[in-house]
Structure formats: structure tokens, C-alpha cells
PDB file of C-alpha atoms in Angstrom:
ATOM      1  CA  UNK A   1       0.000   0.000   0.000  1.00 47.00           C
ATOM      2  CA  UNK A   2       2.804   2.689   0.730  1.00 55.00           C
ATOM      3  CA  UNK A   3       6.938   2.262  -0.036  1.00 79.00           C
ATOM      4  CA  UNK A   4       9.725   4.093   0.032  1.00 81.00           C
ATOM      5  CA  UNK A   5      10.062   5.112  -3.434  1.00 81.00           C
ATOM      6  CA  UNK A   6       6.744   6.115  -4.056  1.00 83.00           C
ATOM      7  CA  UNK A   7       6.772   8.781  -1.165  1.00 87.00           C
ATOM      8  CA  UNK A   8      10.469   9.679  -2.053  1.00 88.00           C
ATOM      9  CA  UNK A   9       8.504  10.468  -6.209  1.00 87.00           C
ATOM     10  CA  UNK A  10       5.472  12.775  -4.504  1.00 87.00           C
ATOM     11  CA  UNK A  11       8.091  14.405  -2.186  1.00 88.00           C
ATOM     12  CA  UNK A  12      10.821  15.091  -4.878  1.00 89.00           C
ATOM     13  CA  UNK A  13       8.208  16.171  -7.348  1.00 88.00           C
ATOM     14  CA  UNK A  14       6.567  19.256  -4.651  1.00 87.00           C
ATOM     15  CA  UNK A  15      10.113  20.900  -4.404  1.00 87.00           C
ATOM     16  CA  UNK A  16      10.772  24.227  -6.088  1.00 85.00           C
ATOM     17  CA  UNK A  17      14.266  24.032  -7.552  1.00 84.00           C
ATOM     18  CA  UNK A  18      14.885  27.766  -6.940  1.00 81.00           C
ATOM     19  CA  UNK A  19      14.369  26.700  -3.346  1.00 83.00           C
ATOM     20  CA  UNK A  20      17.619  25.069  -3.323  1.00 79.00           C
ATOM     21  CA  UNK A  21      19.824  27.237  -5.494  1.00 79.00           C
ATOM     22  CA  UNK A  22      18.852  25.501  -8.942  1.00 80.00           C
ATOM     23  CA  UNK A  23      17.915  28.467 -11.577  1.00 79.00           C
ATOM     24  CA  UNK A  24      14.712  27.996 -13.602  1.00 71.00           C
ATOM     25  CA  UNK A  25      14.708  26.395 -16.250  1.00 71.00           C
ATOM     26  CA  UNK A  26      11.511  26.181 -18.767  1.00 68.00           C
ATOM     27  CA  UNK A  27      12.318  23.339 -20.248  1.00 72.00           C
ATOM     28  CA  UNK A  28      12.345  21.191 -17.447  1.00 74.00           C
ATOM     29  CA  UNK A  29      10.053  18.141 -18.275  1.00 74.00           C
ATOM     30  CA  UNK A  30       9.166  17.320 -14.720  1.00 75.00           C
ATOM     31  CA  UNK A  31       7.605  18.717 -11.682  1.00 78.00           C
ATOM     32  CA  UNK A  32      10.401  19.848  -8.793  1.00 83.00           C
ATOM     33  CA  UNK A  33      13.708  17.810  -8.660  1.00 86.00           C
ATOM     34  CA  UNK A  34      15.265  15.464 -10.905  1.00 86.00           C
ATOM     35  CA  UNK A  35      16.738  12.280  -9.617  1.00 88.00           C
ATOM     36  CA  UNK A  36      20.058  13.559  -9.796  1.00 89.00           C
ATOM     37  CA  UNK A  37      19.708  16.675  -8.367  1.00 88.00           C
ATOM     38  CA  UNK A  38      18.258  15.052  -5.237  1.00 89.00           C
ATOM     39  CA  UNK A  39      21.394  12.829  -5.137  1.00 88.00           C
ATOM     40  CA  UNK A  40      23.820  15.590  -5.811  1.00 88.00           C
ATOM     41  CA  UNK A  41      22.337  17.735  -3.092  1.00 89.00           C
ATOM     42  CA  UNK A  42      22.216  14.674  -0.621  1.00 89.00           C
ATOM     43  CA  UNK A  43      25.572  13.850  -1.086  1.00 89.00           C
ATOM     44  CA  UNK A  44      24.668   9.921  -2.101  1.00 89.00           C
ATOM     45  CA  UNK A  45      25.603   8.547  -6.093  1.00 89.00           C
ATOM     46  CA  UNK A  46      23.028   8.934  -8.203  1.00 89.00           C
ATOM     47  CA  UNK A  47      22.875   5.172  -8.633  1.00 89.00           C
ATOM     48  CA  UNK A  48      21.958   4.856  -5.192  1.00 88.00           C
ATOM     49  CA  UNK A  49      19.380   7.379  -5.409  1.00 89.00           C
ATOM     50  CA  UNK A  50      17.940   5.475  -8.424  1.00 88.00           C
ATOM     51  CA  UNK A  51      17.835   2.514  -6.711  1.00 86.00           C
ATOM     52  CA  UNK A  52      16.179   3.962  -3.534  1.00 86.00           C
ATOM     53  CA  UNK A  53      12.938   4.993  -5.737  1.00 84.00           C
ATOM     54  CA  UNK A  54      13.196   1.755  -7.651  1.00 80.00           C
ATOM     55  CA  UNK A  55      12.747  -0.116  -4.341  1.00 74.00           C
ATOM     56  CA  UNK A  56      15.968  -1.729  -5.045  1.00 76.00           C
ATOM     57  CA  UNK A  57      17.740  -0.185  -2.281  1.00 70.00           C
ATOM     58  CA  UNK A  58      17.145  -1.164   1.128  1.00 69.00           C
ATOM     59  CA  UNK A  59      18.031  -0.021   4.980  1.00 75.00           C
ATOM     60  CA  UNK A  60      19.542   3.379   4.002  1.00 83.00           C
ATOM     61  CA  UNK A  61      21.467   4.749   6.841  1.00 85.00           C
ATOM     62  CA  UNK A  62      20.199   7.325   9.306  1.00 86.00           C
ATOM     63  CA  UNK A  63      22.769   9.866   7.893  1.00 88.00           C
ATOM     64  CA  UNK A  64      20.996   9.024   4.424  1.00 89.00           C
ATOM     65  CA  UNK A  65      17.360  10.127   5.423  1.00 89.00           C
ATOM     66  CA  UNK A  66      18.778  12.952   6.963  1.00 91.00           C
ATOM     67  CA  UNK A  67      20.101  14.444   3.947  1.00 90.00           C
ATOM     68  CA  UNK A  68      17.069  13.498   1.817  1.00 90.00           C
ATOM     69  CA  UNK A  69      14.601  14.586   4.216  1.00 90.00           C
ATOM     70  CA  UNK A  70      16.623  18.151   4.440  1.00 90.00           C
ATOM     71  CA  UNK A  71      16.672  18.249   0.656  1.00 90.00           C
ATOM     72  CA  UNK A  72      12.951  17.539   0.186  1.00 89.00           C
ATOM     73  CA  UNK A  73      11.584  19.670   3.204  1.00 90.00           C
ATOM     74  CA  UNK A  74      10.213  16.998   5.091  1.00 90.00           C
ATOM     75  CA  UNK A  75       8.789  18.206   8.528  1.00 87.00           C
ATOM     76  CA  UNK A  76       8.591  16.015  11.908  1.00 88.00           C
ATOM     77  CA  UNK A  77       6.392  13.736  11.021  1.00 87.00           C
ATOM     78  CA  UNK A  78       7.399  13.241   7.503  1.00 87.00           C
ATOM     79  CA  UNK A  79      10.581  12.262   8.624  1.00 89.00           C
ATOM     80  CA  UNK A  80       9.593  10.138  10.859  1.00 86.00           C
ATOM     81  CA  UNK A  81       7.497   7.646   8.327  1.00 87.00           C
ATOM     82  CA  UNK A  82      10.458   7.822   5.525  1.00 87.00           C
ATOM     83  CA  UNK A  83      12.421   6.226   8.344  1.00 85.00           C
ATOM     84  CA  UNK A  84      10.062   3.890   8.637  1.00 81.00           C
ATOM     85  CA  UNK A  85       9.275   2.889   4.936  1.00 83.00           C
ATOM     86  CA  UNK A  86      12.743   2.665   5.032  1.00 81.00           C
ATOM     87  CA  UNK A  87      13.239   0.234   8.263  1.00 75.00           C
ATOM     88  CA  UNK A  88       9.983  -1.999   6.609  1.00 61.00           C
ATOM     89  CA  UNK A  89      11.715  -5.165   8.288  1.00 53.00           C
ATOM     90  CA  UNK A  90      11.415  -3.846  11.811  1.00 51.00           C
ATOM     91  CA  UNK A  91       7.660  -2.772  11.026  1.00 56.00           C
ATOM     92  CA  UNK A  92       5.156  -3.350  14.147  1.00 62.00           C
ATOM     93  CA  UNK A  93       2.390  -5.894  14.009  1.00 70.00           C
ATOM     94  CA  UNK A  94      -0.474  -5.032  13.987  1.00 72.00           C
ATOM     95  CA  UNK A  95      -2.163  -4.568  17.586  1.00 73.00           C
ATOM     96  CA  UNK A  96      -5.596  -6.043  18.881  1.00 75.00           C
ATOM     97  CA  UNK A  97      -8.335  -3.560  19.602  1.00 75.00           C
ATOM     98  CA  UNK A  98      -9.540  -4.936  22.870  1.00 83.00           C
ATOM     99  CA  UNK A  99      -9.998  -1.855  25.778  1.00 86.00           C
ATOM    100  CA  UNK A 100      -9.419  -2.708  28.913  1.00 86.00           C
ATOM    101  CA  UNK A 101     -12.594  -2.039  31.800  1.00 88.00           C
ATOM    102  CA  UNK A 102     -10.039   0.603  33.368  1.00 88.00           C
ATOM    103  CA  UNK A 103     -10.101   2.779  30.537  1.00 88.00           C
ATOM    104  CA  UNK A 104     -14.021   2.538  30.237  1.00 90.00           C
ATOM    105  CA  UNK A 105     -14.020   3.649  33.407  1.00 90.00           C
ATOM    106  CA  UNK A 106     -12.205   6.159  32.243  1.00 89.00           C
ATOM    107  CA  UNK A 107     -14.441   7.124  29.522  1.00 91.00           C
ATOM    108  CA  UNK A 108     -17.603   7.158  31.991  1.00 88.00           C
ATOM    109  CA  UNK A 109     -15.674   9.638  34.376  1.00 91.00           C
ATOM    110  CA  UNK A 110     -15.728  12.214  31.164  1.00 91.00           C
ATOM    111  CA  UNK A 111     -18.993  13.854  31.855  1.00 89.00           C
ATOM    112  CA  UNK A 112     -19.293  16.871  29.979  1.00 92.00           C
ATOM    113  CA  UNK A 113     -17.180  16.417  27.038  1.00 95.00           C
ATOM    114  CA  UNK A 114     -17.909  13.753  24.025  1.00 96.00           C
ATOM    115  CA  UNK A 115     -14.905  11.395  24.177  1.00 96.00           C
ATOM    116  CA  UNK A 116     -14.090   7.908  22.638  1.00 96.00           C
ATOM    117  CA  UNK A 117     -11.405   5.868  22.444  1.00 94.00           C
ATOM    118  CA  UNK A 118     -10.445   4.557  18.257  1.00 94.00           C
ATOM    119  CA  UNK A 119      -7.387   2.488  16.904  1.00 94.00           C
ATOM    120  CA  UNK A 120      -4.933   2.763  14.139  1.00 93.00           C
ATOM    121  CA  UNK A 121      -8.109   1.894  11.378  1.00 94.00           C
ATOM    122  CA  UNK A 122      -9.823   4.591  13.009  1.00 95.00           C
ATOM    123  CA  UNK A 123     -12.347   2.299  14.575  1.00 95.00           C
ATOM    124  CA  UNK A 124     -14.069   3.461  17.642  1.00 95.00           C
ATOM    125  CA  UNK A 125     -14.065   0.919  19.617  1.00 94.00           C
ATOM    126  CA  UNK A 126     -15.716   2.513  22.863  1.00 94.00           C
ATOM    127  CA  UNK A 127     -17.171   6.171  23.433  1.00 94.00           C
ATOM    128  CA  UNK A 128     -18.878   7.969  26.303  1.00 94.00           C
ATOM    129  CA  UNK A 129     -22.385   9.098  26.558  1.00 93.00           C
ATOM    130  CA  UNK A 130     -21.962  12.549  25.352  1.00 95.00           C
ATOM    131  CA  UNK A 131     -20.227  11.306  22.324  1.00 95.00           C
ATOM    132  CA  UNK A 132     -22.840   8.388  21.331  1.00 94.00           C
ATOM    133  CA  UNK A 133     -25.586  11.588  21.123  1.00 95.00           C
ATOM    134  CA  UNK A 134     -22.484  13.753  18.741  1.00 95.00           C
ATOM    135  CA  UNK A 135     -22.670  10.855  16.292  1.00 94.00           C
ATOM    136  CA  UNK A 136     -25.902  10.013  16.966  1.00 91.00           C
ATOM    137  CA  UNK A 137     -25.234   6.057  16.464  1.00 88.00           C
ATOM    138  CA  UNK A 138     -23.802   3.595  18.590  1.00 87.00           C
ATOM    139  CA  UNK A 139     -19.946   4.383  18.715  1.00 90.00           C
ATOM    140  CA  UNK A 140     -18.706   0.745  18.189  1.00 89.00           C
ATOM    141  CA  UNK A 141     -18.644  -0.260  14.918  1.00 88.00           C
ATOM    142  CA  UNK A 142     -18.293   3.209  14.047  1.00 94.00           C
ATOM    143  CA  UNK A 143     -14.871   4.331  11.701  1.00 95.00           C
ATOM    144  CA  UNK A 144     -14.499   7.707  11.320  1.00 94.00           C
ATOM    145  CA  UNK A 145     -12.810   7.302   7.912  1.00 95.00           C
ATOM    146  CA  UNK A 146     -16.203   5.360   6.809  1.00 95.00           C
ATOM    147  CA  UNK A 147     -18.020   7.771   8.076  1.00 94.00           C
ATOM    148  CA  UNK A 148     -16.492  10.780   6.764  1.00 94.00           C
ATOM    149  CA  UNK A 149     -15.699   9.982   3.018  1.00 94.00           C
ATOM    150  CA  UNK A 150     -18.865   7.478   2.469  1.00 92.00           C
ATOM    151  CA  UNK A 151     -21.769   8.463   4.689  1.00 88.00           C
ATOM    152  CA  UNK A 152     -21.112  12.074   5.364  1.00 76.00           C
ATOM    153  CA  UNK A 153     -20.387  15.044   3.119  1.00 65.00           C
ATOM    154  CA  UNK A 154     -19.852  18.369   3.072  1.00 59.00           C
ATOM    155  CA  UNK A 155     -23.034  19.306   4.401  1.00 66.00           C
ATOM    156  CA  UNK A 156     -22.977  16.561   7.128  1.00 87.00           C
ATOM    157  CA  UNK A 157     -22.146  16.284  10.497  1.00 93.00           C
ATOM    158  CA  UNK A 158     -18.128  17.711   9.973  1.00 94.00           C
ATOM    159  CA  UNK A 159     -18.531  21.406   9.848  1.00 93.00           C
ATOM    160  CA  UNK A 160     -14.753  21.489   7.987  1.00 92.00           C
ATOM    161  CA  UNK A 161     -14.962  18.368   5.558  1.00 93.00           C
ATOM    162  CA  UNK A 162     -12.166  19.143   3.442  1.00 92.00           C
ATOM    163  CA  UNK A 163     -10.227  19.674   6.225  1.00 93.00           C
ATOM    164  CA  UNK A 164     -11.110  16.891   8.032  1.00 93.00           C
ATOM    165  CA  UNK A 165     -10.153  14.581   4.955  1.00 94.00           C
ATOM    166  CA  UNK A 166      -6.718  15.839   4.759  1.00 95.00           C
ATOM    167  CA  UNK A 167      -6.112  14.932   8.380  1.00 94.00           C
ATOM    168  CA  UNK A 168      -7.973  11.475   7.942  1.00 95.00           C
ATOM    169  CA  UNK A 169      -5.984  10.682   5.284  1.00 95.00           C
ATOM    170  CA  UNK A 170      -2.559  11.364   6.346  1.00 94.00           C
ATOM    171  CA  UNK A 171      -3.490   9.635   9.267  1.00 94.00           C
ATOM    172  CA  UNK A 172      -4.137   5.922   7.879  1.00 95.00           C
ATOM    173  CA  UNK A 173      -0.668   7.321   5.399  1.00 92.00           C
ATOM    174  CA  UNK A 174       1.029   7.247   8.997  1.00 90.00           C
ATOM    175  CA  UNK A 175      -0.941   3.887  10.303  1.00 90.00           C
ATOM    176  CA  UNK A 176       0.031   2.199   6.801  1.00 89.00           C
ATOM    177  CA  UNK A 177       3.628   3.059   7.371  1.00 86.00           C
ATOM    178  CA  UNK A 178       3.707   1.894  10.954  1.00 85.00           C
ATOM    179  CA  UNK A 179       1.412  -1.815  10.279  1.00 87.00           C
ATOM    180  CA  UNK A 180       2.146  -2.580   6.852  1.00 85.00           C
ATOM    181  CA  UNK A 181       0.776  -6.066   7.126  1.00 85.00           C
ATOM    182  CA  UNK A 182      -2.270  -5.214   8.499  1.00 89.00           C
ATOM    183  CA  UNK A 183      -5.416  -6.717   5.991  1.00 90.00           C
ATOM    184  CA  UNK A 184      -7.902  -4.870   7.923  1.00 93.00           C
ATOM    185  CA  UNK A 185      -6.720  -1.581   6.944  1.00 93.00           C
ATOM    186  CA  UNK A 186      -5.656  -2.601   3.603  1.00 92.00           C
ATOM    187  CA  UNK A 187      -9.059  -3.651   3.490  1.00 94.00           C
ATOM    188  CA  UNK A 188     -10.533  -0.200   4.717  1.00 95.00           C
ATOM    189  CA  UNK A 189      -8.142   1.657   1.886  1.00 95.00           C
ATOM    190  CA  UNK A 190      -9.566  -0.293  -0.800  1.00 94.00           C
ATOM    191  CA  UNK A 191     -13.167   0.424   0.518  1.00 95.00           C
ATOM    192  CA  UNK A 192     -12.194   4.132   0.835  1.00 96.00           C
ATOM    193  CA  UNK A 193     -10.581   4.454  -2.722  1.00 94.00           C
ATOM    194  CA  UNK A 194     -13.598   2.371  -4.700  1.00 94.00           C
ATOM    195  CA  UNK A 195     -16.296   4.480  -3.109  1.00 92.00           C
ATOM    196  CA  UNK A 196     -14.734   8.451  -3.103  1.00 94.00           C
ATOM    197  CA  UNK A 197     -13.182  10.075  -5.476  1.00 94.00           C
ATOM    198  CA  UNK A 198     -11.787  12.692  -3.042  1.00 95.00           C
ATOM    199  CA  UNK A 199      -9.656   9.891  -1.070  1.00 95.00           C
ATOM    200  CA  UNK A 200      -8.266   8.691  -4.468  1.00 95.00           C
ATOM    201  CA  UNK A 201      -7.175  11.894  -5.401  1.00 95.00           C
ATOM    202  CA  UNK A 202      -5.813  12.351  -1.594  1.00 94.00           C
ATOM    203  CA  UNK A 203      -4.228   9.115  -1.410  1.00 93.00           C
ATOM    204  CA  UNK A 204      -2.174   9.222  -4.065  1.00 90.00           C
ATOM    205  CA  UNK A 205      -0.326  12.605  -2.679  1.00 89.00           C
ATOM    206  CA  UNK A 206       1.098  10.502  -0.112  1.00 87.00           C
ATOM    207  CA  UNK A 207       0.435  12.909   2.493  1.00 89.00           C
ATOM    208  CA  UNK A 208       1.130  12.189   5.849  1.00 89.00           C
ATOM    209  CA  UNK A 209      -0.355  13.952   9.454  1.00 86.00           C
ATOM    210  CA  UNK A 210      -0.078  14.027  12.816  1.00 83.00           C
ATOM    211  CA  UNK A 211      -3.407  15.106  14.523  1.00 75.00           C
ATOM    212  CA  UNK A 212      -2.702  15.981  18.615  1.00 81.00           C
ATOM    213  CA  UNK A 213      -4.659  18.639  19.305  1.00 88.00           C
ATOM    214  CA  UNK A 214      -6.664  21.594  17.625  1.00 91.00           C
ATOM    215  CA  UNK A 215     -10.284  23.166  16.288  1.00 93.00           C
ATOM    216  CA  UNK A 216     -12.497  20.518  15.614  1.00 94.00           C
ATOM    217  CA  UNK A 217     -16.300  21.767  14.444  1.00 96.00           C
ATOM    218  CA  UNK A 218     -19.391  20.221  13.824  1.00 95.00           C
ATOM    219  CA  UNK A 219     -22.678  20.467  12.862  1.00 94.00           C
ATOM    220  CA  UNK A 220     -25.164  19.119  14.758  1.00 95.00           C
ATOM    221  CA  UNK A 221     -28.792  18.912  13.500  1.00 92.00           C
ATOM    222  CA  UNK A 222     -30.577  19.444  16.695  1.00 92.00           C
ATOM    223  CA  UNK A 223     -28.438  22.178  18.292  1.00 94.00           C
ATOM    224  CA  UNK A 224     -26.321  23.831  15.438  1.00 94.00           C
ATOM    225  CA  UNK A 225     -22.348  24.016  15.518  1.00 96.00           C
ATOM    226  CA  UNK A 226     -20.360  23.208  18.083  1.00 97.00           C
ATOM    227  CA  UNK A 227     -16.839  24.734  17.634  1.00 96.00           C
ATOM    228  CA  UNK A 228     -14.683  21.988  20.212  1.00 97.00           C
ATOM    229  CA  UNK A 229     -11.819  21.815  20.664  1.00 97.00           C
ATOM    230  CA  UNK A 230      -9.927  18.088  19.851  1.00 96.00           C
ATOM    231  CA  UNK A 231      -7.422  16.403  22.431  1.00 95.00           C
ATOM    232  CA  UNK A 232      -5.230  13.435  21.072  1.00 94.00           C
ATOM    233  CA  UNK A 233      -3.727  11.146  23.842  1.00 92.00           C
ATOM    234  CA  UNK A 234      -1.876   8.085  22.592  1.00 89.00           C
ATOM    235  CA  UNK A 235      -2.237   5.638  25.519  1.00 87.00           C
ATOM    236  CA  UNK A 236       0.379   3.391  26.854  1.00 80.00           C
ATOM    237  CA  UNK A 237       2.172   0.439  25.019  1.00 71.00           C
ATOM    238  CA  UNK A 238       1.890  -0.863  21.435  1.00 60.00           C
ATOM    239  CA  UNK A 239      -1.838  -0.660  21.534  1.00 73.00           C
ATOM    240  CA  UNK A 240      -2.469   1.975  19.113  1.00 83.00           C
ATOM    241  CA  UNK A 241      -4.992   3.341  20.531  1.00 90.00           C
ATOM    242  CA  UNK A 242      -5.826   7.011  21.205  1.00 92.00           C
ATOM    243  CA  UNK A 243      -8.616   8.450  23.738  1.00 94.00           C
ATOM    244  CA  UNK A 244     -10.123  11.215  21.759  1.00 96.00           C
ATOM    245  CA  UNK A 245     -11.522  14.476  24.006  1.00 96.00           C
ATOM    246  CA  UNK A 246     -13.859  17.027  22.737  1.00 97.00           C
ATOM    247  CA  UNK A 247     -13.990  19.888  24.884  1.00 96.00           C
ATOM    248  CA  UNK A 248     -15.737  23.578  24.508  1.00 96.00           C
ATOM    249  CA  UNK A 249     -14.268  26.687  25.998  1.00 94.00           C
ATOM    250  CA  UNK A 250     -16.084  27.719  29.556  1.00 94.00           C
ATOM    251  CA  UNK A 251     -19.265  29.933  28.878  1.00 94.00           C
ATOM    252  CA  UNK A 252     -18.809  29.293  24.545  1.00 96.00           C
ATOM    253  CA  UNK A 253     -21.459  28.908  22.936  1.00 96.00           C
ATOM    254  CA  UNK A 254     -20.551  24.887  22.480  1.00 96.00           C
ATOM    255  CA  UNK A 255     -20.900  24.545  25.934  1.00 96.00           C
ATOM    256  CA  UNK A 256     -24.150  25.762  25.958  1.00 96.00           C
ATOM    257  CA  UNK A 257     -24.722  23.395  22.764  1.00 96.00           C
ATOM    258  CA  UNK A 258     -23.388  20.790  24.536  1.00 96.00           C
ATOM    259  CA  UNK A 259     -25.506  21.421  27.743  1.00 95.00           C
ATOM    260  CA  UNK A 260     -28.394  21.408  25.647  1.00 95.00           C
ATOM    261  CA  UNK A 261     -27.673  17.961  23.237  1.00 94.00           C
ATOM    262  CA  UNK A 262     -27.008  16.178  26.983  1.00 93.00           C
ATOM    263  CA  UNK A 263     -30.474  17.491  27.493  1.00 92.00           C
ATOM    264  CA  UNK A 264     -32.146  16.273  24.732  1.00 86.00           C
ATOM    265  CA  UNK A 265     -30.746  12.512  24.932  1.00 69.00           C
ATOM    266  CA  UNK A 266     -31.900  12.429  28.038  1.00 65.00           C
ATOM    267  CA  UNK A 267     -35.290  13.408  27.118  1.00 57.00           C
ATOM    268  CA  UNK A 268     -35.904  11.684  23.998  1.00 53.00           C
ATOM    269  CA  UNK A 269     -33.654   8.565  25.170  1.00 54.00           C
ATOM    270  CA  UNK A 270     -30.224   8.013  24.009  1.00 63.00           C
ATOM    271  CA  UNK A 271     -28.713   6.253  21.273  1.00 57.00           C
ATOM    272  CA  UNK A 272     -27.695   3.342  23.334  1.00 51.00           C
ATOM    273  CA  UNK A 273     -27.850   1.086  25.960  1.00 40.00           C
ATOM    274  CA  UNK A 274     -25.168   1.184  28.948  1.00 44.00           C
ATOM    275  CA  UNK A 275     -24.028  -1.981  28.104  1.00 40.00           C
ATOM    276  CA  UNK A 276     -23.711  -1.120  24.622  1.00 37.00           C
ATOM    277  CA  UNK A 277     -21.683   1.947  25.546  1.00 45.00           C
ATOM    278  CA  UNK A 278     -19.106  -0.433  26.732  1.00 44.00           C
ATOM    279  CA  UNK A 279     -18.674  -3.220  24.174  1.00 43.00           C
ATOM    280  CA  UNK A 280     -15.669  -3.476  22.795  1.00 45.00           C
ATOM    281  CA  UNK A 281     -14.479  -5.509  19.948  1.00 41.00           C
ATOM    282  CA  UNK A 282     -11.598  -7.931  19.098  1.00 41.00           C
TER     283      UNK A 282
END
């Protein structure tokens, strides 16, 4: 699903060549750098370089994806998955998706914010009250990839769509890198490309994020938009799992929204069960 040399192509090809001292030239034939100038300006042969994005190259050194990553302008997190297309051998398994009662408790404990707890895939695998009546479904079973690109639109529940599918994306780029071998989520890419055009065109820029933290909107068909604010908290071991928070500034008008869609579940009954609340799946 993702290699080395086909993020090393959509990286070389974004690069201005002015950028890095290279005059324009108009009759250039391809978009940013040529092979050799990425090898020239990384110090490394350009037979090396040609066998990197030929996938013929293996375990470059450390020193290696330095230079590269300073020649193509990778940030943080780019870096970090070229070392690990790079390192494919020492690639983790994939993790089960099994939460343990503590963290449910966890979950219940979050009152007055929606919250939920989702894996690599994006699967929510458990979610509190408050964020059962957000979604207004049953969280388990839910993925948020699913639900974005092939139930929701534009003038669904995400308030920012378009920017919600550029984090969604580079987000299963990131989980691809890190569980190659993982037929679930091959399985969920395949879905994703044969039913949106958006994620195919997405996809194939080989874009990769990082979401911790930061404005998160939506908009809610009984009480209007909520502008929340999203927390990101990877939780211990290999589980690769996150707990998801969704909290509104004190005396926003999301709070009040929030206030109000408690409110209404409890009056008109909420999506779930309890018991349901707290299922979790292997």
C-alpha cells in the first residue's frame, strides 16, 4: 500500500528548484527535482538514489534520510514515516483492539465532554455518553474514515470536511507506514478508494499527518455548531490506541450546545444502551 520510493517520487516532485539554489529552467520536463539533483544535493551517487525509488535499495542509513529529508523539506512527522518505509523489516504488528474495563471507566468519568477511544483503522471501539448523542449512532462499529468519506459530506455532520479529509488521510498514510501487514486496513483503503473520489485523489499525494490537538467543528442537527476543541492522547504500550476528548471553551457557545444535546438525549432517550456503551471488539 505505501513504499519508500513512491513517497520519495510525490516528495521530490513538490520541491521548487529555486528553493535550493537551482535556476529555472523552462524546459524542465518534470515537476520539482530530478533524480540527480536530489542525489547531488544529498551527497549519495546517483545510482543509489535510483535505486532507492526503484525499491531496489534497502536499509539506508540514518545519515541518508537525513540528507534526503533536508533536501525535500520533510517536517517532523514526515521524517519520521520515511524512516520507517525505510526500516519496513522492523515494522510493528499489527495490535488487537480490545480496551481494557479501566479505561471505560475512564471514559464514563468524562462527563461533559464527548470522548471515545479509536485504533490505528480509526475504529471506535468505545465512546462515552456525550459522544454516542455527537454521532448520533452507537460508537462501536463506528470508523471515522467510513463515516467521513462514504456516509457524510460536506453538508454533514463535519462542519470542515475538506479539512477533516486531509487529516484522515494522512493519518491511515502514517498507520500504513507503521502496520504494513495489516489486511484490515488494507481492506478499509480499498473500501475508501472504490467508493470516493476525493480519497483517491488524496491518497495518491502521499500525504502524511499528525493530529494531537486543535479546532475541531461540527454540525449538529438538533443544536447547530459546536466549535470543540480536539485532544489526542496516545495511551500506553503498542496498543495503538488514542482516547479522543472534545472539549468547549467555559461559557462558549458549544458549551451551551453541549448542555443542551445532553439534554435532549436524556429526554428523547439516548442512542444506546449502557451496556452497549461499553462493548468493545476484538
Amino acid at each position: 500500500m505505501d513504499d519508500l520510493a513512491g513517497f520519495l517520487r510525490t516528495r521530490r516532485s513538490r520541491v521548487d528548484p529555486s528553493s535550493v539554489g537551482i535556476p529555472a529552467d523552462n524546459r524542465r520536463r518534470v515537476a520539482g527535482l530530478r533524480r540527480e539533483e536530489v542525489a547531488h544535493l544529498s551527497g549519495v551517487s546517483v545510482d543509489y538514489y535510483v535505486r532507492l525509488e526503484q525499491g531496489r535499495a534497502t536499509q539506508p542509513s540514518d545519515q541518508v534520510l537525513d540528507a534526503l529529508a533536508r533536501v525535500l523539506g520533510l517536517d517532523g512527522t514526515e521524517r519520521e514515516h520515511l524512516s520507517r518505509l525505510a526500516c519496513r523489516r522492523s515494522r510493528a504488528k499489527a495490535p488487537g483492539s480490545r480496551v481494557r474495563p479501566e479505561l471505560l471507566r475512564v471514559l464514563d468519568l468524562v462527563a461533559e465532554a464527548p470522548a471515545f477511544i479509536m485504533n490505528h483503522r480509526l475504529d471506535v471501539l468505545a465512546g462515552n455518553r456525550l459522544a454516542g448523542l455527537l454521532f448520533g449512532r452507537p460508537l462501536p462499529g463506528l470508523n471515522t474514515a467510513r463515516h467521513l468519506f462514504l456516509e457524510e459530506d460536506e453538508r454533514g455532520l463535519y462542519a470542515d470536511w475538506e479539512k477533516c479529509t486531509l487529516d484522515v488521510v494522512g493519518h491511515l498514510r502514517l498507520a500504513v507506514g507503521q502496520y504494513p501487514d495489516d489486511p484490515r486496513l488494507a481492506s478499509l483503503i480499498g473500501e475508501l478508494a472504490m467508493g470516493s473520489e476525493r480519497f483517491r485523489r488524496l491518497w495518491a499525494r502521499a500525504d502524511v499527518r499528525a493530529r494531537t490537538h486543535g479546532r475541531k467543528p461540527y454540525q449538529h442537527p438538533l443544536v447547530g455548531l459546536l466549535e470543540l476543541h480536539q485532544e489526542n492522547f496516545g495511551l500506553p504500550g503498542a496498543s495503538g490506541m488514542e482516547l479522543v476528548v472534545l472539549s468547549a471553551p467555559p461559557g462558549s457557545p458549544a458549551e451551551d450546545g453541549l448542555r443542551l444535546l445532553s439534554s435532549l438525549g436524556t429526554e428523547h432517550g439516548d442512542v444506546e444502551e449502557p451496556s452497549a456503551r461499553a462493548r468493545t471488539r476484538e
